Amino acid sequence: MTEVAYRESEEREALRREVARLAKGYGREYFTQQARSGGKTTELWLEIGKNGYLGINIPEEYGGGGGGIGDIAAVCEELAAQGCPLLMMVVSPAICGTVITRYGTDEQKCRWLPGIADGTRTMAFAITEPDAGTNSHNITTTARRDGDGWVLNGRKIYISGVDEAANVLVVARAEDTRTGKLKPCLFVVPTDAAGFEFTPIPMEIVSPELQFQVFLDDVRLPGDALVGDENAGMVQLFAGLNPERIMAASFSTGLARFALEKATAYAKQRTVFQAPIGAHQAIAHPLAQSKIEIELARLMTQKAAALYDAGDDQAAGEAANMAKYAAAEAACDAADRAVHTHGGNGITQEYGMAGLLVAARAGRIAPVSREMILNFVAMHSLGLPKSY
Ligand SMILES: Cc1cc2nc3c(=O)[nH]c(=O)nc-3n(C[C@H](O)[C@H](O)[C@H](O)COP(=O)(O)OP(=O)(O)OC[C@H]3O[C@@H](n4cnc5c(N)ncnc54)[C@H](O)[C@@H]3O)c2cc1C
């Protein structure tokens, strides 16, 4: 058979099937049960780690599978499509794993990557601050040199999974000794470091993964807690952003597929007049629209991943932004249509559709909002003036 360019490789398709089979063994019921009882998804996390899926994008010499972002994005999407969307996949292997692989010393890679790959030493990521928000150039968490080491002070907000993480990759600002200006740098901070505190933020998302406020109060770190070059923090940070967007897009397309599958199954069996409700175009067409929107978003996500894995960071940046936008929109619409298709059942805990709304909606806000993507496309793709 001739190779079709617009199809993923046989190997990638097989990976998707294997992950879907594993995740199906857990399923949505497990996920919501853990969320509602204050439990965690540790068994699932460790099982995907043990099977090599969690570290599939990490180099083989550091315990990973030697694959690319396209592979880890496929894992993330298939988990979500079975009702188990894992936010920490976006953070630990994709952002932290990528930044450390690209910029860490060999010693740092040996220390942190194997635990990220097998899931035993998850790494969270902290950039967002209460007063800076979307404008991450305004972050005020500072890193001061202290002999051979560093002292960090500041506050972070909405940081996912700190309670499940061994370390957090923290973006802080260090003083440039030449200019006196503050420049962003990346530090690995152990969650049990003295002066590192975190408290959960009550969120409306049905997920065992929680968000936290983080307080750094004179947190002392050794010199080698700094990842990469002190003077190239911004470039290094951007290295983690394309993977983050591609993963966020996959999280959303997986969630959207799950919602659509539930809605379609329900529309086929629920009959209130002569025929199943799916025979009414008012129900069928929105679901068909979702199918199209999801497939378009998946295609752009796969394109972004392929460009990234081919080393074309600039083209990957544009595609990753577009994919993230399209996927979040597709997920919001699919979740809303799934609720509507279920009628009153759509709002019950038993059917679990309404719980998807907030998770899908979060995709329009985080990790980068819809508006900032539109700003990016307006400026970089269309050449329009910067608006902010
Ligand atoms: C579930 C969840 C998990 C998260 N996990 C993490 C994490 O692990 N680590 C981490 O560091 N952060 C995390 N975040 C934070 C997330 O990245 C931020 O919420 C996001 O970047 C938006 O920042 P903000 O909430 O401060 O909103 P704000 O910056 O206050 O923005 C509010 C609104 O104003 C709009 N806006 C702002 N500026 C402009 C502009 N110039 N033009 C047009 N519109 C604009 C935004 O689009 C948004 O709609 C998480 C957030 C959520 C919801």
Short mmCIF file of C-alpha atoms and ligand atoms in Angstrom, two decimals:
data_model
loop_
_atom_site.label_atom_id
_atom_site.label_comp_id
_atom_site.label_asym_id
_atom_site.label_seq_id
_atom_site.Cartn_x
_atom_site.Cartn_y
_atom_site.Cartn_z
CA MET A 1 0.00 0.00 0.00
CA THR A 2 1.31 3.51 -0.79
CA GLU A 3 2.24 5.63 2.22
CA VAL A 4 -0.37 8.33 2.92
CA ALA A 5 1.38 11.51 4.10
CA TYR A 6 -1.56 12.69 6.18
CA ARG A 7 -1.56 9.69 8.43
CA GLU A 8 0.49 8.93 11.48
CA SER A 9 3.01 6.07 11.29
CA GLU A 10 2.00 2.45 11.96
CA GLU A 11 4.11 2.64 15.10
CA ARG A 12 2.25 5.72 16.38
CA GLU A 13 -1.12 4.14 15.63
CA ALA A 14 -0.04 1.01 17.53
CA LEU A 15 1.06 3.20 20.46
CA ARG A 16 -2.38 4.83 20.49
CA ARG A 17 -4.10 1.43 20.56
CA GLU A 18 -1.92 0.15 23.42
CA VAL A 19 -2.42 3.27 25.55
CA ALA A 20 -6.17 3.26 24.87
CA ARG A 21 -6.35 -0.39 25.98
CA LEU A 22 -4.45 0.36 29.19
CA ALA A 23 -6.53 3.47 29.98
CA LYS A 24 -9.80 1.64 29.28
CA GLY A 25 -8.95 -0.65 32.18
CA TYR A 26 -9.22 2.40 34.44
CA GLY A 27 -11.82 4.50 32.61
CA ARG A 28 -13.90 7.51 33.53
CA GLU A 29 -15.49 5.88 36.57
CA TYR A 30 -12.10 5.34 38.20
CA PHE A 31 -11.07 8.93 37.40
CA THR A 32 -14.21 10.60 38.80
CA GLN A 33 -14.32 8.27 41.79
CA GLN A 34 -10.74 9.26 42.68
CA ALA A 35 -11.56 12.95 42.13
CA ARG A 36 -14.70 12.93 44.27
CA SER A 37 -13.13 10.94 47.11
CA GLY A 38 -9.95 13.06 47.27
CA GLY A 39 -7.93 10.17 45.81
CA LYS A 40 -5.18 10.25 43.20
CA THR A 41 -4.43 8.55 39.89
CA THR A 42 -1.11 7.17 41.15
CA GLU A 43 -1.70 3.55 39.97
CA LEU A 44 -2.51 4.75 36.44
CA TRP A 45 0.42 7.20 36.45
CA LEU A 46 2.90 4.52 37.56
CA GLU A 47 1.49 1.99 35.14
CA ILE A 48 1.94 4.29 32.15
CA GLY A 49 5.41 5.01 33.55
CA LYS A 50 6.29 1.32 33.90
CA ASN A 51 5.12 0.64 30.34
CA GLY A 52 7.37 3.37 28.98
CA TYR A 53 4.57 5.67 27.80
CA LEU A 54 5.13 8.49 30.32
CA GLY A 55 8.77 8.92 29.34
CA ILE A 56 8.35 8.10 25.68
CA ASN A 57 9.78 11.52 24.67
CA ILE A 58 12.75 11.34 27.08
CA PRO A 59 16.11 10.18 25.63
CA GLU A 60 16.80 6.46 26.07
CA GLU A 61 20.05 7.01 27.98
CA TYR A 62 18.02 8.71 30.75
CA GLY A 63 15.37 6.03 31.07
CA GLY A 64 12.99 7.20 28.33
CA GLY A 65 11.76 5.86 25.03
CA GLY A 66 13.73 8.19 22.76
CA GLY A 67 10.58 9.34 20.92
CA GLY A 68 9.23 12.80 20.24
CA ILE A 69 6.51 15.20 21.32
CA GLY A 70 4.20 13.55 18.78
CA ASP A 71 4.47 10.32 20.77
CA ILE A 72 3.84 11.79 24.21
CA ALA A 73 1.00 13.89 22.76
CA ALA A 74 -0.59 10.69 21.39
CA VAL A 75 -0.34 9.12 24.87
CA CYS A 76 -1.96 12.19 26.47
CA GLU A 77 -4.80 12.22 23.92
CA GLU A 78 -5.60 8.51 24.22
CA LEU A 79 -5.73 8.71 28.03
CA ALA A 80 -8.13 11.66 27.84
CA ALA A 81 -10.22 9.90 25.17
CA GLN A 82 -10.82 7.10 27.69
CA GLY A 83 -11.98 9.66 30.29
CA CYS A 84 -8.63 9.99 32.12
CA PRO A 85 -7.20 13.39 31.12
CA LEU A 86 -3.90 13.78 33.01
CA LEU A 87 -2.76 17.40 33.27
CA MET A 88 0.58 16.38 34.78
CA MET A 89 1.50 14.78 31.45
CA VAL A 90 1.59 18.26 29.97
CA VAL A 91 3.81 19.48 32.79
CA SER A 92 6.20 16.73 33.92
CA PRO A 93 7.45 14.88 30.81
CA ALA A 94 6.57 17.52 28.19
CA ILE A 95 7.58 20.89 29.71
CA CYS A 96 10.08 19.87 32.40
CA GLY A 97 11.36 16.82 30.49
CA THR A 98 11.97 18.89 27.35
CA VAL A 99 13.67 21.83 29.10
CA ILE A 100 16.00 19.57 31.11
CA THR A 101 16.78 17.36 28.10
CA ARG A 102 17.64 20.42 26.01
CA TYR A 103 19.48 22.55 28.56
CA GLY A 104 20.40 20.46 31.62
CA THR A 105 23.95 19.23 32.27
CA ASP A 106 24.57 15.50 31.98
CA GLU A 107 24.58 15.29 35.78
CA GLN A 108 21.18 17.10 35.99
CA LYS A 109 19.69 14.84 33.32
CA CYS A 110 20.88 11.74 35.21
CA ARG A 111 19.37 13.12 38.43
CA TRP A 112 15.93 14.21 37.20
CA LEU A 113 14.97 12.56 33.92
CA PRO A 114 14.68 8.87 34.95
CA GLY A 115 12.16 9.77 37.70
CA ILE A 116 10.15 11.91 35.28
CA ALA A 117 10.18 9.04 32.75
CA ASP A 118 8.99 6.29 35.11
CA GLY A 119 6.64 8.56 37.07
CA THR A 120 8.29 8.06 40.46
CA ARG A 121 9.70 11.64 40.64
CA THR A 122 7.10 13.85 38.94
CA MET A 123 8.09 17.45 38.28
CA ALA A 124 5.58 20.33 38.43
CA PHE A 125 6.11 23.65 36.64
CA ALA A 126 5.57 27.10 38.17
CA ILE A 127 5.55 30.34 36.23
CA THR A 128 2.14 31.97 36.89
CA GLU A 129 1.99 34.61 39.62
CA PRO A 130 -1.01 36.40 41.14
CA ASP A 131 0.06 39.91 40.07
CA ALA A 132 1.62 39.05 36.70
CA GLY A 133 -0.96 36.61 35.27
CA THR A 134 -0.69 36.29 31.51
CA ASN A 135 2.10 38.90 31.46
CA SER A 136 4.89 36.58 32.58
CA HIS A 137 7.47 39.31 31.89
CA ASN A 138 6.15 40.86 35.12
CA ILE A 139 6.88 37.97 37.47
CA THR A 140 8.56 39.06 40.71
CA THR A 141 9.78 35.79 42.25
CA THR A 142 13.48 36.50 42.71
CA ALA A 143 16.60 34.38 42.90
CA ARG A 144 19.49 35.93 44.81
CA ARG A 145 23.01 34.52 44.71
CA ASP A 146 24.16 33.27 48.09
CA GLY A 147 27.76 32.03 48.00
CA ASP A 148 27.75 29.06 45.61
CA GLY A 149 23.98 28.70 45.80
CA TRP A 150 20.72 30.61 45.44
CA VAL A 151 17.94 31.96 47.66
CA LEU A 152 14.43 32.14 46.17
CA ASN A 153 11.56 34.34 47.36
CA GLY A 154 8.13 34.81 45.82
CA ARG A 155 4.67 33.45 45.23
CA LYS A 156 3.06 31.36 42.47
CA ILE A 157 -0.57 30.55 41.71
CA TYR A 158 -2.59 27.79 39.94
CA ILE A 159 0.38 25.41 40.01
CA SER A 160 -0.84 21.91 39.12
CA GLY A 161 0.09 18.76 40.99
CA VAL A 162 2.53 20.16 43.56
CA ASP A 163 1.25 17.61 46.11
CA GLU A 164 2.19 14.76 43.76
CA ALA A 165 5.54 16.19 42.68
CA ALA A 166 9.03 15.57 44.03
CA ASN A 167 10.29 18.80 42.46
CA VAL A 168 8.99 21.95 40.81
CA LEU A 169 10.67 23.71 37.90
CA VAL A 170 10.31 27.32 39.06
CA VAL A 171 10.72 30.39 36.86
CA ALA A 172 12.37 33.13 38.93
CA ARG A 173 14.28 36.30 38.14
CA ALA A 174 17.95 36.67 38.95
CA GLU A 175 19.90 39.91 38.92
CA ASP A 176 22.17 40.40 35.93
CA THR A 177 25.49 41.44 37.50
CA ARG A 178 26.39 43.52 34.43
CA THR A 179 23.15 45.45 33.89
CA GLY A 180 21.46 45.17 37.30
CA LYS A 181 18.27 44.10 35.45
CA LEU A 182 16.29 41.02 36.42
CA LYS A 183 16.35 38.12 33.96
CA PRO A 184 14.21 34.96 34.03
CA CYS A 185 15.99 31.76 35.10
CA LEU A 186 14.83 28.19 35.72
CA PHE A 187 15.41 26.38 39.03
CA VAL A 188 14.53 22.88 40.17
CA VAL A 189 13.11 23.20 43.69
CA PRO A 190 12.41 20.08 45.80
CA THR A 191 8.88 20.21 47.24
CA ASP A 192 10.28 19.33 50.68
CA ALA A 193 12.79 22.24 50.69
CA ALA A 194 12.73 24.44 53.82
CA GLY A 195 10.66 27.59 53.12
CA PHE A 196 8.66 25.95 50.29
CA GLU A 197 4.96 25.85 51.20
CA PHE A 198 1.83 25.12 49.15
CA THR A 199 -1.91 25.22 49.75
CA PRO A 200 -4.65 23.84 47.47
CA ILE A 201 -6.97 26.22 45.61
CA PRO A 202 -10.56 24.95 45.67
CA MET A 203 -11.39 24.48 41.96
CA GLU A 204 -14.58 23.34 40.20
CA ILE A 205 -12.75 20.88 37.93
CA VAL A 206 -13.63 17.20 38.46
CA SER A 207 -10.07 15.88 38.62
CA PRO A 208 -7.80 14.20 41.16
CA GLU A 209 -5.08 16.64 40.00
CA LEU A 210 -5.23 19.83 42.03
CA GLN A 211 -3.98 23.41 41.67
CA PHE A 212 -1.98 25.17 44.38
CA GLN A 213 -0.72 28.48 45.65
CA VAL A 214 3.00 28.19 46.25
CA PHE A 215 5.03 30.30 48.68
CA LEU A 216 8.80 30.51 48.45
CA ASP A 217 10.23 32.06 51.58
CA ASP A 218 14.05 32.16 51.63
CA VAL A 219 14.27 28.78 49.87
CA ARG A 220 17.97 27.88 49.72
CA LEU A 221 19.18 25.90 46.74
CA PRO A 222 22.57 24.58 45.65
CA GLY A 223 24.26 26.17 42.62
CA ASP A 224 23.33 23.25 40.37
CA ALA A 225 19.58 23.80 40.95
CA LEU A 226 19.83 26.32 38.08
CA VAL A 227 18.93 24.65 34.77
CA GLY A 228 20.78 25.85 31.71
CA ASP A 229 22.41 29.17 31.04
CA GLU A 230 21.62 31.98 33.45
CA ASN A 231 21.68 34.44 30.54
CA ALA A 232 19.39 32.54 28.19
CA GLY A 233 16.43 31.89 30.45
CA MET A 234 13.83 33.24 28.03
CA VAL A 235 15.01 31.10 25.10
CA GLN A 236 15.13 28.06 27.36
CA LEU A 237 11.67 28.78 28.69
CA PHE A 238 10.28 29.05 25.16
CA ALA A 239 11.70 25.57 24.45
CA GLY A 240 9.10 24.22 26.85
CA LEU A 241 6.20 26.26 25.47
CA ASN A 242 5.65 24.55 22.12
CA PRO A 243 5.51 21.10 23.75
CA GLU A 244 3.16 22.58 26.36
CA ARG A 245 0.76 23.85 23.68
CA ILE A 246 0.88 20.63 21.67
CA MET A 247 0.16 18.64 24.84
CA ALA A 248 -2.64 20.99 25.92
CA ALA A 249 -4.17 20.55 22.45
CA SER A 250 -3.98 16.76 22.80
CA PHE A 251 -5.51 16.92 26.27
CA SER A 252 -8.43 18.88 24.73
CA THR A 253 -8.92 16.69 21.64
CA GLY A 254 -8.90 13.59 23.87
CA LEU A 255 -11.49 15.13 26.18
CA ALA A 256 -13.57 16.17 23.16
CA ARG A 257 -13.44 12.63 21.70
CA PHE A 258 -14.59 11.23 25.03
CA ALA A 259 -17.54 13.66 25.22
CA LEU A 260 -18.54 13.01 21.60
CA GLU A 261 -18.39 9.25 21.99
CA LYS A 262 -20.65 9.38 25.05
CA ALA A 263 -23.07 11.75 23.33
CA THR A 264 -23.24 9.64 20.18
CA ALA A 265 -23.84 6.42 22.09
CA TYR A 266 -26.62 8.08 24.08
CA ALA A 267 -28.20 9.62 20.95
CA LYS A 268 -28.39 6.16 19.36
CA GLN A 269 -30.26 4.50 22.21
CA ARG A 270 -32.42 7.24 23.79
CA THR A 271 -35.90 7.23 22.22
CA VAL A 272 -38.64 9.63 23.33
CA PHE A 273 -40.76 9.84 20.15
CA GLN A 274 -40.72 7.15 17.44
CA ALA A 275 -37.00 7.17 16.65
CA PRO A 276 -33.78 7.56 18.68
CA ILE A 277 -33.01 11.25 19.41
CA GLY A 278 -29.96 10.96 17.11
CA ALA A 279 -32.39 10.73 14.17
CA HIS A 280 -33.29 14.40 14.75
CA GLN A 281 -30.93 16.68 12.88
CA ALA A 282 -31.05 19.13 15.78
CA ILE A 283 -29.13 16.51 17.76
CA ALA A 284 -27.16 14.84 14.94
CA HIS A 285 -25.78 17.95 13.23
CA PRO A 286 -24.06 19.51 16.27
CA LEU A 287 -22.45 16.11 16.94
CA ALA A 288 -21.34 15.87 13.31
CA GLN A 289 -19.94 19.41 13.62
CA SER A 290 -17.96 18.31 16.66
CA LYS A 291 -16.58 15.32 14.77
CA ILE A 292 -15.29 17.69 12.06
CA GLU A 293 -13.90 20.23 14.55
CA ILE A 294 -12.11 17.52 16.52
CA GLU A 295 -10.53 15.96 13.44
CA LEU A 296 -9.35 19.38 12.23
CA ALA A 297 -7.81 20.13 15.62
CA ARG A 298 -6.14 16.69 15.73
CA LEU A 299 -4.66 17.22 12.29
CA MET A 300 -3.18 20.59 13.28
CA THR A 301 -1.86 19.10 16.54
CA GLN A 302 -0.15 16.30 14.63
CA LYS A 303 1.31 18.85 12.21
CA ALA A 304 2.65 20.96 15.09
CA ALA A 305 4.21 17.88 16.71
CA ALA A 306 5.76 16.73 13.41
CA LEU A 307 7.29 20.20 12.83
CA TYR A 308 8.58 20.34 16.40
CA ASP A 309 10.10 16.86 16.20
CA ALA A 310 11.72 17.82 12.88
CA GLY A 311 13.45 20.72 14.66
CA ASP A 312 11.52 23.55 12.99
CA ASP A 313 10.73 25.52 16.17
CA GLN A 314 9.37 28.58 14.36
CA ALA A 315 6.84 26.78 12.17
CA ALA A 316 6.00 24.53 15.13
CA GLY A 317 5.25 27.64 17.21
CA GLU A 318 2.59 28.90 14.81
CA ALA A 319 1.05 25.46 14.36
CA ALA A 320 1.13 24.70 18.11
CA ASN A 321 -0.73 27.93 18.87
CA MET A 322 -3.33 27.22 16.19
CA ALA A 323 -3.73 23.62 17.36
CA LYS A 324 -4.15 24.65 20.98
CA TYR A 325 -6.79 27.22 20.00
CA ALA A 326 -8.73 24.85 17.74
CA ALA A 327 -8.59 21.98 20.23
CA ALA A 328 -9.86 24.07 23.15
CA GLU A 329 -12.75 25.39 21.04
CA ALA A 330 -13.59 21.87 19.83
CA ALA A 331 -13.53 20.54 23.41
CA CYS A 332 -15.76 23.31 24.77
CA ASP A 333 -18.32 22.73 22.01
CA ALA A 334 -18.17 18.93 22.29
CA ALA A 335 -18.65 19.02 26.08
CA ASP A 336 -21.59 21.43 25.76
CA ARG A 337 -23.21 19.31 23.03
CA ALA A 338 -22.67 16.14 25.06
CA VAL A 339 -24.49 17.70 28.02
CA HIS A 340 -27.32 18.86 25.78
CA THR A 341 -27.71 15.48 24.06
CA HIS A 342 -28.18 13.85 27.46
CA GLY A 343 -31.04 16.22 28.42
CA GLY A 344 -31.53 16.19 32.20
CA ASN A 345 -29.14 13.27 32.47
CA GLY A 346 -26.46 15.61 31.16
CA ILE A 347 -26.43 17.43 34.48
CA THR A 348 -26.31 14.35 36.72
CA GLN A 349 -23.21 12.99 38.41
CA GLU A 350 -24.21 9.52 37.22
CA TYR A 351 -23.65 10.42 33.53
CA GLY A 352 -20.73 12.76 34.35
CA MET A 353 -21.16 15.02 31.32
CA ALA A 354 -21.50 18.37 33.13
CA GLY A 355 -18.20 17.65 34.89
CA LEU A 356 -16.49 17.85 31.50
CA LEU A 357 -17.60 21.44 30.96
CA VAL A 358 -15.15 23.04 33.38
CA ALA A 359 -12.24 20.82 32.33
CA ALA A 360 -12.87 21.69 28.68
CA ARG A 361 -13.35 25.37 29.55
CA ALA A 362 -9.99 25.46 31.38
CA GLY A 363 -8.40 24.67 28.01
CA ARG A 364 -9.47 28.09 26.76
CA ILE A 365 -7.62 29.77 29.65
CA ALA A 366 -4.56 27.64 30.36
CA PRO A 367 -1.71 27.25 29.74
CA VAL A 368 -2.12 30.21 27.40
CA SER A 369 -5.45 31.91 26.85
CA ARG A 370 -7.45 32.06 23.67
CA GLU A 371 -6.83 35.81 23.46
CA MET A 372 -3.06 35.48 23.67
CA ILE A 373 -3.15 32.95 20.84
CA LEU A 374 -5.24 35.33 18.76
CA ASN A 375 -2.71 38.07 19.60
CA PHE A 376 0.10 35.74 18.45
CA VAL A 377 -1.60 34.87 15.18
CA ALA A 378 -2.58 38.50 14.51
CA MET A 379 1.02 39.63 15.02
CA HIS A 380 3.12 36.77 13.72
CA SER A 381 0.95 35.16 11.05
CA LEU A 382 -0.80 38.30 9.79
CA GLY A 383 1.83 40.93 10.58
CA LEU A 384 -0.64 43.17 12.41
CA PRO A 385 0.62 45.63 15.05
CA LYS A 386 1.09 44.44 18.62
CA SER A 387 -2.02 45.33 20.60
CA TYR A 388 -0.74 45.10 24.19
C1 LIG B 1 -6.52 24.21 35.54
C2 LIG B 1 -5.34 25.15 35.50
C3 LIG B 1 -4.06 24.62 35.66
C4 LIG B 1 -2.95 25.46 35.64
N1 LIG B 1 -1.70 24.93 35.86
C5 LIG B 1 -0.62 25.76 35.89
C6 LIG B 1 0.70 25.24 36.19
O1 LIG B 1 0.88 24.03 36.42
N2 LIG B 1 1.75 26.10 36.23
C7 LIG B 1 1.61 27.44 35.98
O2 LIG B 1 2.60 28.17 36.03
N3 LIG B 1 0.37 27.97 35.72
C8 LIG B 1 -0.73 27.16 35.67
N4 LIG B 1 -1.99 27.68 35.40
C9 LIG B 1 -2.14 29.13 35.20
C10 LIG B 1 -2.48 29.53 33.77
O3 LIG B 1 -1.34 29.41 32.96
C11 LIG B 1 -3.05 30.95 33.84
O4 LIG B 1 -4.31 30.86 34.48
C12 LIG B 1 -3.18 31.59 32.49
O5 LIG B 1 -1.89 31.84 31.96
C13 LIG B 1 -3.95 32.91 32.55
O6 LIG B 1 -3.45 33.75 33.54
P1 LIG B 1 -4.44 34.41 34.63
O7 LIG B 1 -5.25 33.31 35.20
O8 LIG B 1 -3.64 35.21 35.60
O9 LIG B 1 -5.39 35.34 33.81
P2 LIG B 1 -5.19 36.90 33.49
O10 LIG B 1 -3.82 37.14 32.97
O11 LIG B 1 -5.64 37.71 34.64
O12 LIG B 1 -6.20 37.08 32.28
C14 LIG B 1 -7.60 37.21 32.46
C15 LIG B 1 -8.28 37.34 31.10
O13 LIG B 1 -7.81 38.51 30.43
C16 LIG B 1 -7.38 38.17 29.13
N5 LIG B 1 -6.23 39.01 28.73
C17 LIG B 1 -5.12 39.32 29.45
N6 LIG B 1 -4.27 40.04 28.72
C18 LIG B 1 -4.83 40.21 27.50
C19 LIG B 1 -4.46 40.86 26.29
N7 LIG B 1 -3.28 41.49 26.16
N8 LIG B 1 -5.30 40.81 25.24
C20 LIG B 1 -6.48 40.16 25.32
N9 LIG B 1 -6.90 39.54 26.44
C21 LIG B 1 -6.09 39.55 27.50
C22 LIG B 1 -6.94 36.71 29.22
O14 LIG B 1 -6.98 36.09 27.96
C23 LIG B 1 -7.99 36.15 30.18
O15 LIG B 1 -9.14 35.77 29.48
C24 LIG B 1 -3.12 26.86 35.43
C25 LIG B 1 -4.41 27.37 35.25
C26 LIG B 1 -5.52 26.54 35.29
C27 LIG B 1 -6.89 27.13 35.11
#
